[in-house]
PDB file of C-alpha atoms in Angstrom:
ATOM      1  CA  MET A   1      -8.383  80.931 -27.879  1.00  0.00           C
ATOM      2  CA  LEU A   2      -9.823  83.490 -25.356  1.00  0.00           C
ATOM      3  CA  PRO A   3     -11.789  86.564 -27.566  1.00  0.00           C
ATOM      4  CA  SER A   4     -10.289  89.813 -26.803  1.00  0.00           C
ATOM      5  CA  ARG A   5     -13.244  91.006 -24.889  1.00  0.00           C
ATOM      6  CA  SER A   6     -12.984  88.024 -22.322  1.00  0.00           C
ATOM      7  CA  LYS A   7      -9.170  88.723 -22.418  1.00  0.00           C
ATOM      8  CA  LEU A   8     -10.329  92.502 -21.337  1.00  0.00           C
ATOM      9  CA  SER A   9     -12.348  90.900 -19.080  1.00  0.00           C
ATOM     10  CA  VAL A  10      -9.656  88.888 -17.141  1.00  0.00           C
ATOM     11  CA  ALA A  11      -7.527  91.301 -17.023  1.00  0.00           C
ATOM     12  CA  VAL A  12      -9.787  93.595 -15.628  1.00  0.00           C
ATOM     13  CA  PHE A  13     -10.703  91.501 -12.688  1.00  0.00           C
ATOM     14  CA  LEU A  14      -7.180  89.982 -12.112  1.00  0.00           C
ATOM     15  CA  THR A  15      -5.048  93.046 -11.885  1.00  0.00           C
ATOM     16  CA  PRO A  16      -6.908  94.658  -8.217  1.00  0.00           C
ATOM     17  CA  PRO A  17      -6.088  91.367  -6.616  1.00  0.00           C
ATOM     18  CA  LEU A  18      -2.798  90.816  -8.294  1.00  0.00           C
ATOM     19  CA  LEU A  19      -2.005  94.388  -7.328  1.00  0.00           C
ATOM     20  CA  LEU A  20      -3.412  93.807  -3.461  1.00  0.00           C
ATOM     21  CA  TYR A  21      -1.544  90.480  -3.580  1.00  0.00           C
ATOM     22  CA  GLY A  22       1.838  92.466  -4.398  1.00  0.00           C
ATOM     23  CA  ALA A  23       1.493  95.244  -2.051  1.00  0.00           C
ATOM     24  CA  ALA A  24       0.570  92.888   0.588  1.00  0.00           C
ATOM     25  CA  VAL A  25       2.847  90.145   0.403  1.00  0.00           C
ATOM     26  CA  LEU A  26       5.479  90.324  -2.206  1.00  0.00           C
ATOM     27  CA  LEU A  27       6.775  93.866  -1.263  1.00  0.00           C
ATOM     28  CA  PRO A  28       7.266  92.900   2.116  1.00  0.00           C
ATOM     29  CA  ILE A  29       9.157  89.817   1.329  1.00  0.00           C
ATOM     30  CA  VAL A  30      11.207  91.461  -1.142  1.00  0.00           C
ATOM     31  CA  GLN A  31      11.662  94.262   1.422  1.00  0.00           C
ATOM     32  CA  SER A  32      13.127  91.767   4.134  1.00  0.00           C
ATOM     33  CA  LEU A  33      15.140  90.275   1.381  1.00  0.00           C
ATOM     34  CA  VAL A  34      17.166  93.551   1.038  1.00  0.00           C
ATOM     35  CA  LEU A  35      17.114  94.433   5.053  1.00  0.00           C
ATOM     36  CA  SER A  36      18.683  90.887   5.607  1.00  0.00           C
ATOM     37  CA  PHE A  37      21.796  92.400   4.431  1.00  0.00           C
ATOM     38  CA  PHE A  38      21.990  95.106   6.362  1.00  0.00           C
ATOM     39  CA  THR A  39      22.424  95.580  10.341  1.00  0.00           C
ATOM     40  CA  TRP A  40      19.819  98.332  11.714  1.00  0.00           C
ATOM     41  CA  ASP A  41      18.924  98.858  15.169  1.00  0.00           C
ATOM     42  CA  GLY A  42      15.213 100.595  13.838  1.00  0.00           C
ATOM     43  CA  ILE A  43      16.394 104.122  14.363  1.00  0.00           C
ATOM     44  CA  GLY A  44      19.890 104.839  13.225  1.00  0.00           C
ATOM     45  CA  ASP A  45      21.508 104.307   9.338  1.00  0.00           C
ATOM     46  CA  LEU A  46      21.628 100.959   7.421  1.00  0.00           C
ATOM     47  CA  ARG A  47      24.707  99.346   7.632  1.00  0.00           C
ATOM     48  CA  PHE A  48      25.874  96.932   4.890  1.00  0.00           C
ATOM     49  CA  ALA A  49      26.675  93.327   6.545  1.00  0.00           C
ATOM     50  CA  GLY A  50      26.218  91.479   3.658  1.00  0.00           C
ATOM     51  CA  LEU A  51      26.078  87.604   4.343  1.00  0.00           C
ATOM     52  CA  SER A  52      26.932  88.218   8.124  1.00  0.00           C
ATOM     53  CA  ASN A  53      23.139  87.407   9.221  1.00  0.00           C
ATOM     54  CA  TYR A  54      22.909  84.669   7.355  1.00  0.00           C
ATOM     55  CA  THR A  55      26.320  83.328   8.492  1.00  0.00           C
ATOM     56  CA  PHE A  56      25.694  83.819  12.175  1.00  0.00           C
ATOM     57  CA  MET A  57      21.893  82.673  11.540  1.00  0.00           C
ATOM     58  CA  LEU A  58      22.911  78.964  10.721  1.00  0.00           C
ATOM     59  CA  THR A  59      25.777  78.691  13.381  1.00  0.00           C
ATOM     60  CA  GLU A  60      23.744  79.851  16.352  1.00  0.00           C
ATOM     61  CA  GLY A  61      22.378  77.143  18.241  1.00  0.00           C
ATOM     62  CA  ASP A  62      19.335  79.379  19.671  1.00  0.00           C
ATOM     63  CA  PHE A  63      18.029  79.655  15.766  1.00  0.00           C
ATOM     64  CA  TRP A  64      18.597  75.715  15.089  1.00  0.00           C
ATOM     65  CA  THR A  65      16.882  75.249  18.609  1.00  0.00           C
ATOM     66  CA  ALA A  66      13.471  77.150  17.554  1.00  0.00           C
ATOM     67  CA  VAL A  67      13.846  75.245  13.751  1.00  0.00           C
ATOM     68  CA  THR A  68      13.460  72.466  15.725  1.00  0.00           C
ATOM     69  CA  ASN A  69      10.112  72.971  18.205  1.00  0.00           C
ATOM     70  CA  GLN A  70       8.781  74.782  14.730  1.00  0.00           C
ATOM     71  CA  LEU A  71       8.856  71.240  13.430  1.00  0.00           C
ATOM     72  CA  GLY A  72       7.271  69.722  16.170  1.00  0.00           C
ATOM     73  CA  TYR A  73       4.962  72.572  16.128  1.00  0.00           C
ATOM     74  CA  LEU A  74       4.278  71.651  12.695  1.00  0.00           C
ATOM     75  CA  ALA A  75       3.918  68.409  13.318  1.00  0.00           C
ATOM     76  CA  VAL A  76       1.196  68.290  15.950  1.00  0.00           C
ATOM     77  CA  CYS A  77      -0.558  70.834  14.298  1.00  0.00           C
ATOM     78  CA  LEU A  78      -0.803  68.453  10.666  1.00  0.00           C
ATOM     79  CA  VAL A  79      -1.788  64.958  12.585  1.00  0.00           C
ATOM     80  CA  LEU A  80      -4.816  67.082  14.370  1.00  0.00           C
ATOM     81  CA  GLN A  81      -5.972  69.623  11.710  1.00  0.00           C
ATOM     82  CA  LEU A  82      -5.915  66.984   8.251  1.00  0.00           C
ATOM     83  CA  GLY A  83      -5.670  63.529  10.907  1.00  0.00           C
ATOM     84  CA  GLY A  84      -8.434  64.689  12.776  1.00  0.00           C
ATOM     85  CA  GLY A  85      -9.981  66.530   9.852  1.00  0.00           C
ATOM     86  CA  LEU A  86     -10.456  63.514   7.766  1.00  0.00           C
ATOM     87  CA  PHE A  87     -11.429  61.746  10.717  1.00  0.00           C
ATOM     88  CA  VAL A  88     -14.203  63.925  11.832  1.00  0.00           C
ATOM     89  CA  ALA A  89     -15.760  63.900   7.884  1.00  0.00           C
ATOM     90  CA  SER A  90     -15.900  60.616   7.770  1.00  0.00           C
ATOM     91  CA  LEU A  91     -17.863  60.331  10.347  1.00  0.00           C
ATOM     92  CA  LEU A  92     -20.004  63.160   9.429  1.00  0.00           C
ATOM     93  CA  LEU A  93     -20.857  60.728   6.338  1.00  0.00           C
ATOM     94  CA  SER A  94     -22.439  57.875   8.752  1.00  0.00           C
ATOM     95  CA  LEU A  95     -24.286  60.580  10.902  1.00  0.00           C
ATOM     96  CA  THR A  96     -28.536  60.583   9.656  1.00  0.00           C
ATOM     97  CA  ARG A  97     -28.745  63.562  11.872  1.00  0.00           C
ATOM     98  CA  GLY A  98     -26.925  66.682  13.398  1.00  0.00           C
ATOM     99  CA  ARG A  99     -24.916  66.670  10.935  1.00  0.00           C
ATOM    100  CA  GLU A 100     -24.883  70.821  10.510  1.00  0.00           C
ATOM    101  CA  VAL A 101     -24.977  70.948  14.159  1.00  0.00           C
ATOM    102  CA  VAL A 102     -21.693  69.131  14.451  1.00  0.00           C
ATOM    103  CA  LYS A 103     -19.958  70.817  11.478  1.00  0.00           C
ATOM    104  CA  VAL A 104     -21.301  74.408  13.242  1.00  0.00           C
ATOM    105  CA  LEU A 105     -19.907  73.017  17.106  1.00  0.00           C
ATOM    106  CA  PHE A 106     -16.293  72.154  15.156  1.00  0.00           C
ATOM    107  CA  LEU A 107     -16.302  75.223  12.863  1.00  0.00           C
ATOM    108  CA  LEU A 108     -16.849  77.512  16.440  1.00  0.00           C
ATOM    109  CA  PRO A 109     -13.504  77.334  17.173  1.00  0.00           C
ATOM    110  CA  THR A 110     -11.912  79.277  13.719  1.00  0.00           C
ATOM    111  CA  MET A 111     -14.417  82.201  15.002  1.00  0.00           C
ATOM    112  CA  ILE A 112     -12.450  82.544  18.906  1.00  0.00           C
ATOM    113  CA  SER A 113      -9.765  85.285  18.947  1.00  0.00           C
ATOM    114  CA  THR A 114      -6.596  83.957  19.600  1.00  0.00           C
ATOM    115  CA  VAL A 115      -6.238  85.774  22.622  1.00  0.00           C
ATOM    116  CA  ALA A 116      -9.645  84.507  24.290  1.00  0.00           C
ATOM    117  CA  ILE A 117      -8.398  80.864  22.909  1.00  0.00           C
ATOM    118  CA  ALA A 118      -5.286  81.472  24.768  1.00  0.00           C
ATOM    119  CA  LEU A 119      -6.650  82.514  28.058  1.00  0.00           C
ATOM    120  CA  LEU A 120      -8.889  79.472  27.775  1.00  0.00           C
ATOM    121  CA  PHE A 121      -6.080  76.842  27.463  1.00  0.00           C
ATOM    122  CA  GLN A 122      -4.542  78.658  30.345  1.00  0.00           C
ATOM    123  CA  ARG A 123      -7.264  77.642  32.598  1.00  0.00           C
ATOM    124  CA  VAL A 124      -7.584  74.394  31.144  1.00  0.00           C
ATOM    125  CA  TYR A 125      -3.623  72.992  31.706  1.00  0.00           C
ATOM    126  CA  SER A 126      -3.667  75.012  34.981  1.00  0.00           C
ATOM    127  CA  ALA A 127      -2.136  73.091  37.546  1.00  0.00           C
ATOM    128  CA  ASP A 128      -2.556  75.389  40.434  1.00  0.00           C
ATOM    129  CA  PRO A 129      -5.761  76.013  41.270  1.00  0.00           C
ATOM    130  CA  ALA A 130      -6.327  72.434  38.965  1.00  0.00           C
ATOM    131  CA  GLY A 131      -7.757  72.761  35.714  1.00  0.00           C
ATOM    132  CA  PRO A 132      -9.689  70.533  34.001  1.00  0.00           C
ATOM    133  CA  LEU A 133      -7.531  68.644  31.978  1.00  0.00           C
ATOM    134  CA  ASN A 134      -5.568  67.638  35.763  1.00  0.00           C
ATOM    135  CA  ARG A 135      -8.960  67.237  37.313  1.00  0.00           C
ATOM    136  CA  LEU A 136     -10.062  65.230  34.289  1.00  0.00           C
ATOM    137  CA  LEU A 137      -6.869  62.744  35.048  1.00  0.00           C
ATOM    138  CA  ASP A 138      -7.477  62.618  38.462  1.00  0.00           C
ATOM    139  CA  LEU A 139     -11.489  61.647  38.062  1.00  0.00           C
ATOM    140  CA  VAL A 140     -10.192  58.938  35.764  1.00  0.00           C
ATOM    141  CA  GLY A 141      -7.837  57.837  38.152  1.00  0.00           C
ATOM    142  CA  LEU A 142      -4.753  59.062  35.868  1.00  0.00           C
ATOM    143  CA  ASP A 143      -3.503  61.480  38.734  1.00  0.00           C
ATOM    144  CA  ALA A 144      -0.024  60.115  38.287  1.00  0.00           C
ATOM    145  CA  LEU A 145      -0.269  62.104  35.054  1.00  0.00           C
ATOM    146  CA  GLU A 146      -0.943  65.500  36.287  1.00  0.00           C
ATOM    147  CA  ARG A 147       1.594  68.491  35.729  1.00  0.00           C
ATOM    148  CA  PRO A 148       1.922  72.133  34.635  1.00  0.00           C
ATOM    149  CA  TRP A 149       1.676  71.194  31.007  1.00  0.00           C
ATOM    150  CA  LEU A 150       2.697  74.824  30.135  1.00  0.00           C
ATOM    151  CA  SER A 151       5.683  74.994  32.454  1.00  0.00           C
ATOM    152  CA  ASP A 152       7.047  71.744  31.955  1.00  0.00           C
ATOM    153  CA  VAL A 153       9.318  71.370  29.563  1.00  0.00           C
ATOM    154  CA  HIS A 154       8.296  67.578  28.476  1.00  0.00           C
ATOM    155  CA  THR A 155       5.242  68.783  27.115  1.00  0.00           C
ATOM    156  CA  VAL A 156       5.185  72.494  27.175  1.00  0.00           C
ATOM    157  CA  LEU A 157       5.412  72.360  22.916  1.00  0.00           C
ATOM    158  CA  VAL A 158       2.288  70.110  22.355  1.00  0.00           C
ATOM    159  CA  ALA A 159       0.534  71.729  25.086  1.00  0.00           C
ATOM    160  CA  VAL A 160       1.103  75.118  23.048  1.00  0.00           C
ATOM    161  CA  SER A 161       0.273  73.560  19.669  1.00  0.00           C
ATOM    162  CA  ALA A 162      -2.459  71.606  20.803  1.00  0.00           C
ATOM    163  CA  PRO A 163      -4.616  74.681  20.765  1.00  0.00           C
ATOM    164  CA  GLU A 164      -3.488  75.726  17.437  1.00  0.00           C
ATOM    165  CA  GLY A 165      -4.647  72.189  15.671  1.00  0.00           C
ATOM    166  CA  TRP A 166      -8.009  72.714  18.016  1.00  0.00           C
ATOM    167  CA  ARG A 167      -8.579  75.742  16.033  1.00  0.00           C
ATOM    168  CA  PHE A 168      -8.413  75.119  12.357  1.00  0.00           C
ATOM    169  CA  ILE A 169     -10.056  71.476  12.825  1.00  0.00           C
ATOM    170  CA  GLY A 170     -13.053  72.640  12.185  1.00  0.00           C
ATOM    171  CA  LEU A 171     -12.417  74.326   8.838  1.00  0.00           C
ATOM    172  CA  TYR A 172     -10.383  71.312   7.371  1.00  0.00           C
ATOM    173  CA  THR A 173     -13.272  68.984   8.561  1.00  0.00           C
ATOM    174  CA  VAL A 174     -15.666  70.710   6.408  1.00  0.00           C
ATOM    175  CA  ILE A 175     -13.449  71.219   3.188  1.00  0.00           C
ATOM    176  CA  LEU A 176     -13.113  67.566   3.234  1.00  0.00           C
ATOM    177  CA  TYR A 177     -16.744  66.315   4.274  1.00  0.00           C
ATOM    178  CA  ALA A 178     -17.532  68.414   0.972  1.00  0.00           C
ATOM    179  CA  ALA A 179     -15.189  66.031  -0.899  1.00  0.00           C
ATOM    180  CA  LEU A 180     -16.213  63.660   0.285  1.00  0.00           C
ATOM    181  CA  LEU A 181     -19.639  63.793  -0.802  1.00  0.00           C
ATOM    182  CA  THR A 182     -18.815  63.989  -3.990  1.00  0.00           C
ATOM    183  CA  VAL A 183     -17.663  60.424  -4.211  1.00  0.00           C
ATOM    184  CA  PRO A 184     -19.601  58.532  -6.384  1.00  0.00           C
ATOM    185  CA  ARG A 185     -22.061  56.362  -3.951  1.00  0.00           C
ATOM    186  CA  GLU A 186     -22.321  53.482  -6.878  1.00  0.00           C
ATOM    187  CA  LEU A 187     -18.398  52.975  -6.638  1.00  0.00           C
ATOM    188  CA  GLU A 188     -18.570  52.617  -2.875  1.00  0.00           C
ATOM    189  CA  GLU A 189     -21.720  50.360  -3.467  1.00  0.00           C
ATOM    190  CA  ALA A 190     -19.450  48.105  -6.116  1.00  0.00           C
ATOM    191  CA  ALA A 191     -16.401  47.737  -3.902  1.00  0.00           C
ATOM    192  CA  ARG A 192     -19.098  46.423  -1.074  1.00  0.00           C
ATOM    193  CA  LEU A 193     -20.400  44.366  -3.418  1.00  0.00           C
ATOM    194  CA  ASP A 194     -17.124  42.877  -4.458  1.00  0.00           C
ATOM    195  CA  GLY A 195     -16.529  41.920  -0.435  1.00  0.00           C
ATOM    196  CA  ALA A 196     -14.335  45.541   0.260  1.00  0.00           C
ATOM    197  CA  ASN A 197     -14.242  46.188   3.877  1.00  0.00           C
ATOM    198  CA  PRO A 198     -14.455  50.146   4.700  1.00  0.00           C
ATOM    199  CA  TRP A 199     -10.741  50.497   5.166  1.00  0.00           C
ATOM    200  CA  GLN A 200     -10.453  49.269   1.466  1.00  0.00           C
ATOM    201  CA  VAL A 201     -13.411  51.318   0.334  1.00  0.00           C
ATOM    202  CA  PHE A 202     -11.855  54.407   2.260  1.00  0.00           C
ATOM    203  CA  THR A 203      -8.554  53.478   0.738  1.00  0.00           C
ATOM    204  CA  ARG A 204      -9.461  52.250  -2.772  1.00  0.00           C
ATOM    205  CA  ILE A 205     -12.159  54.832  -3.392  1.00  0.00           C
ATOM    206  CA  ARG A 206     -12.636  57.228  -1.213  1.00  0.00           C
ATOM    207  CA  PHE A 207      -9.280  58.554  -0.514  1.00  0.00           C
ATOM    208  CA  PRO A 208      -7.768  58.647  -4.472  1.00  0.00           C
ATOM    209  CA  TYR A 209     -11.085  60.614  -5.485  1.00  0.00           C
ATOM    210  CA  ILE A 210     -10.096  63.577  -2.766  1.00  0.00           C
ATOM    211  CA  ARG A 211      -6.783  63.731  -3.520  1.00  0.00           C
ATOM    212  CA  PRO A 212      -6.720  66.777  -5.179  1.00  0.00           C
ATOM    213  CA  VAL A 213      -8.477  68.647  -2.095  1.00  0.00           C
ATOM    214  CA  TRP A 214      -6.381  66.613   0.289  1.00  0.00           C
ATOM    215  CA  LEU A 215      -3.121  68.153  -1.683  1.00  0.00           C
ATOM    216  CA  THR A 216      -4.773  71.783  -1.244  1.00  0.00           C
ATOM    217  CA  THR A 217      -5.968  70.809   2.298  1.00  0.00           C
ATOM    218  CA  SER A 218      -2.142  70.245   2.987  1.00  0.00           C
ATOM    219  CA  ILE A 219      -0.745  72.917   1.521  1.00  0.00           C
ATOM    220  CA  MET A 220      -2.907  75.381   3.748  1.00  0.00           C
ATOM    221  CA  ALA A 221      -1.953  73.391   6.682  1.00  0.00           C
ATOM    222  CA  VAL A 222       1.677  73.844   6.348  1.00  0.00           C
ATOM    223  CA  THR A 223       2.597  76.956   5.259  1.00  0.00           C
ATOM    224  CA  TYR A 224      -0.130  77.911   8.031  1.00  0.00           C
ATOM    225  CA  ALA A 225       1.779  75.762  10.805  1.00  0.00           C
ATOM    226  CA  MET A 226       5.040  77.310   9.610  1.00  0.00           C
ATOM    227  CA  ARG A 227       3.742  81.054  10.203  1.00  0.00           C
ATOM    228  CA  GLY A 228       2.225  79.808  13.592  1.00  0.00           C
ATOM    229  CA  PHE A 229       2.995  82.518  16.661  1.00  0.00           C
ATOM    230  CA  ASP A 230       0.059  84.010  18.281  1.00  0.00           C
ATOM    231  CA  ILE A 231      -1.093  81.038  20.380  1.00  0.00           C
ATOM    232  CA  PRO A 232       2.054  79.854  21.670  1.00  0.00           C
ATOM    233  CA  TYR A 233       3.878  83.375  22.169  1.00  0.00           C
ATOM    234  CA  LEU A 234       0.743  84.143  24.236  1.00  0.00           C
ATOM    235  CA  LEU A 235       0.917  81.314  26.283  1.00  0.00           C
ATOM    236  CA  THR A 236       4.560  80.979  27.171  1.00  0.00           C
ATOM    237  CA  ASN A 237       6.375  83.197  25.121  1.00  0.00           C
ATOM    238  CA  GLY A 238       8.976  80.651  23.766  1.00  0.00           C
ATOM    239  CA  GLY A 239       9.687  79.108  27.330  1.00  0.00           C
ATOM    240  CA  PRO A 240      10.045  77.576  29.667  1.00  0.00           C
ATOM    241  CA  GLY A 241      13.969  78.454  28.740  1.00  0.00           C
ATOM    242  CA  GLN A 242      13.647  77.625  24.819  1.00  0.00           C
ATOM    243  CA  SER A 243      11.534  74.880  24.975  1.00  0.00           C
ATOM    244  CA  SER A 244       8.679  76.067  23.082  1.00  0.00           C
ATOM    245  CA  GLU A 245      10.684  78.998  20.646  1.00  0.00           C
ATOM    246  CA  LEU A 246       8.835  78.678  17.165  1.00  0.00           C
ATOM    247  CA  MET A 247      10.890  80.641  14.512  1.00  0.00           C
ATOM    248  CA  THR A 248       8.112  83.205  14.243  1.00  0.00           C
ATOM    249  CA  THR A 249       8.300  84.087  18.100  1.00  0.00           C
ATOM    250  CA  TYR A 250      12.592  84.041  18.361  1.00  0.00           C
ATOM    251  CA  MET A 251      12.488  86.558  14.771  1.00  0.00           C
ATOM    252  CA  TYR A 252       9.611  88.816  16.647  1.00  0.00           C
ATOM    253  CA  LYS A 253      11.903  88.999  20.075  1.00  0.00           C
ATOM    254  CA  THR A 254      15.211  89.763  17.971  1.00  0.00           C
ATOM    255  CA  ALA A 255      13.201  92.415  15.995  1.00  0.00           C
ATOM    256  CA  PHE A 256      11.188  94.048  18.828  1.00  0.00           C
ATOM    257  CA  LEU A 257      13.077  93.407  21.855  1.00  0.00           C
ATOM    258  CA  GLY A 258      16.656  92.926  20.652  1.00  0.00           C
ATOM    259  CA  THR A 259      16.125  95.643  18.188  1.00  0.00           C
ATOM    260  CA  ASP A 260      18.283  93.846  15.596  1.00  0.00           C
ATOM    261  CA  TYR A 261      16.099  93.924  11.998  1.00  0.00           C
ATOM    262  CA  GLY A 262      18.886  92.732  10.148  1.00  0.00           C
ATOM    263  CA  TYR A 263      18.966  89.444  11.506  1.00  0.00           C
ATOM    264  CA  ALA A 264      15.485  89.242  12.113  1.00  0.00           C
ATOM    265  CA  ALA A 265      14.636  89.807   8.500  1.00  0.00           C
ATOM    266  CA  ALA A 266      17.127  87.055   7.562  1.00  0.00           C
ATOM    267  CA  MET A 267      15.157  84.562   9.757  1.00  0.00           C
ATOM    268  CA  SER A 268      11.872  85.770   7.783  1.00  0.00           C
ATOM    269  CA  VAL A 269      13.527  84.960   4.294  1.00  0.00           C
ATOM    270  CA  PHE A 270      14.205  81.359   5.937  1.00  0.00           C
ATOM    271  CA  ILE A 271      11.054  80.950   7.067  1.00  0.00           C
ATOM    272  CA  VAL A 272       9.864  81.884   3.575  1.00  0.00           C
ATOM    273  CA  VAL A 273      12.165  79.113   2.052  1.00  0.00           C
ATOM    274  CA  GLU A 274      11.359  76.895   4.644  1.00  0.00           C
ATOM    275  CA  SER A 275       7.526  77.277   3.722  1.00  0.00           C
ATOM    276  CA  LEU A 276       8.246  76.915  -0.103  1.00  0.00           C
ATOM    277  CA  VAL A 277      10.455  73.827   0.668  1.00  0.00           C
ATOM    278  CA  ALA A 278       7.740  72.402   2.712  1.00  0.00           C
ATOM    279  CA  VAL A 279       4.751  72.622  -0.082  1.00  0.00           C
ATOM    280  CA  GLY A 280       7.206  71.207  -2.412  1.00  0.00           C
ATOM    281  CA  LEU A 281       7.972  67.620  -0.401  1.00  0.00           C
ATOM    282  CA  VAL A 282       4.075  68.056   0.147  1.00  0.00           C
ATOM    283  CA  LEU A 283       3.292  67.871  -3.732  1.00  0.00           C
ATOM    284  CA  PHE A 284       6.352  65.818  -4.244  1.00  0.00           C
ATOM    285  CA  VAL A 285       5.476  62.922  -1.936  1.00  0.00           C
ATOM    286  CA  LEU A 286       1.604  63.171  -2.949  1.00  0.00           C
ATOM    287  CA  ARG A 287       1.967  63.406  -6.570  1.00  0.00           C
ATOM    288  CA  ARG A 288       4.460  60.376  -6.646  1.00  0.00           C
ATOM    289  CA  LYS A 289       2.194  58.243  -4.727  1.00  0.00           C
ATOM    290  CA  ALA A 290      -0.791  58.953  -6.899  1.00  0.00           C
ATOM    291  CA  ALA A 291       1.223  58.043 -10.124  1.00  0.00           C
TER     292      ALA A 291
END
């Protein structure tokens, strides 16, 4: 049991951030939940609508298109951020020089504004004039793969997802690299002496040891990707058609262009619930594998 003075100290230090969290996060969620049961154009009076917003949402084809695109966006972000971050972090362990330089280079995108990143990738994906990506394909003899990446319905979703994955790969690289440094080297050396190959050392020693950190980074990556908005919106505004429309961009358009704030609030509640379900699945899968 903590002494009374310690309990008071904990309460003093925890109260301000908890109040700030409640005002900045929990209160807007509750407000959105309440608003989702009404129809409102942002100017007139609120009109009670019951569950009609949710009924319409669950039967609307455009909404489910956005949900499907969001899952594809999530998959690309996770592969680049977690898979790429773990790969680069593992490579950093084998470097004898330049580790700090590599870490700084990978962290730089996290400090660049999303508007600058969107403008950068507009140039990268440009078809006329040819951007760096199409020029590179032409240089290596793959000119048949050249295309307008942001206006091709078959490539646009991956094209708008990749910048978000690239932006945060450095963050997860540094986190996972710090976790890998805590793995006892004597365990790895003993495994190598017993004949374990590098893959076995990674899967049997390194990864199980950093599993708690991997769990945390997975939750971070999933929740950030489920709320992804700015870069896809700036690059394509959900187009062409609805090929890159995400739940967040669709919600934004519904609220501020369609002035249907009740329906947009219902979508925001769905995003919160979906994020909680995704986090629950991550916890279930990783903890089950650890058992």
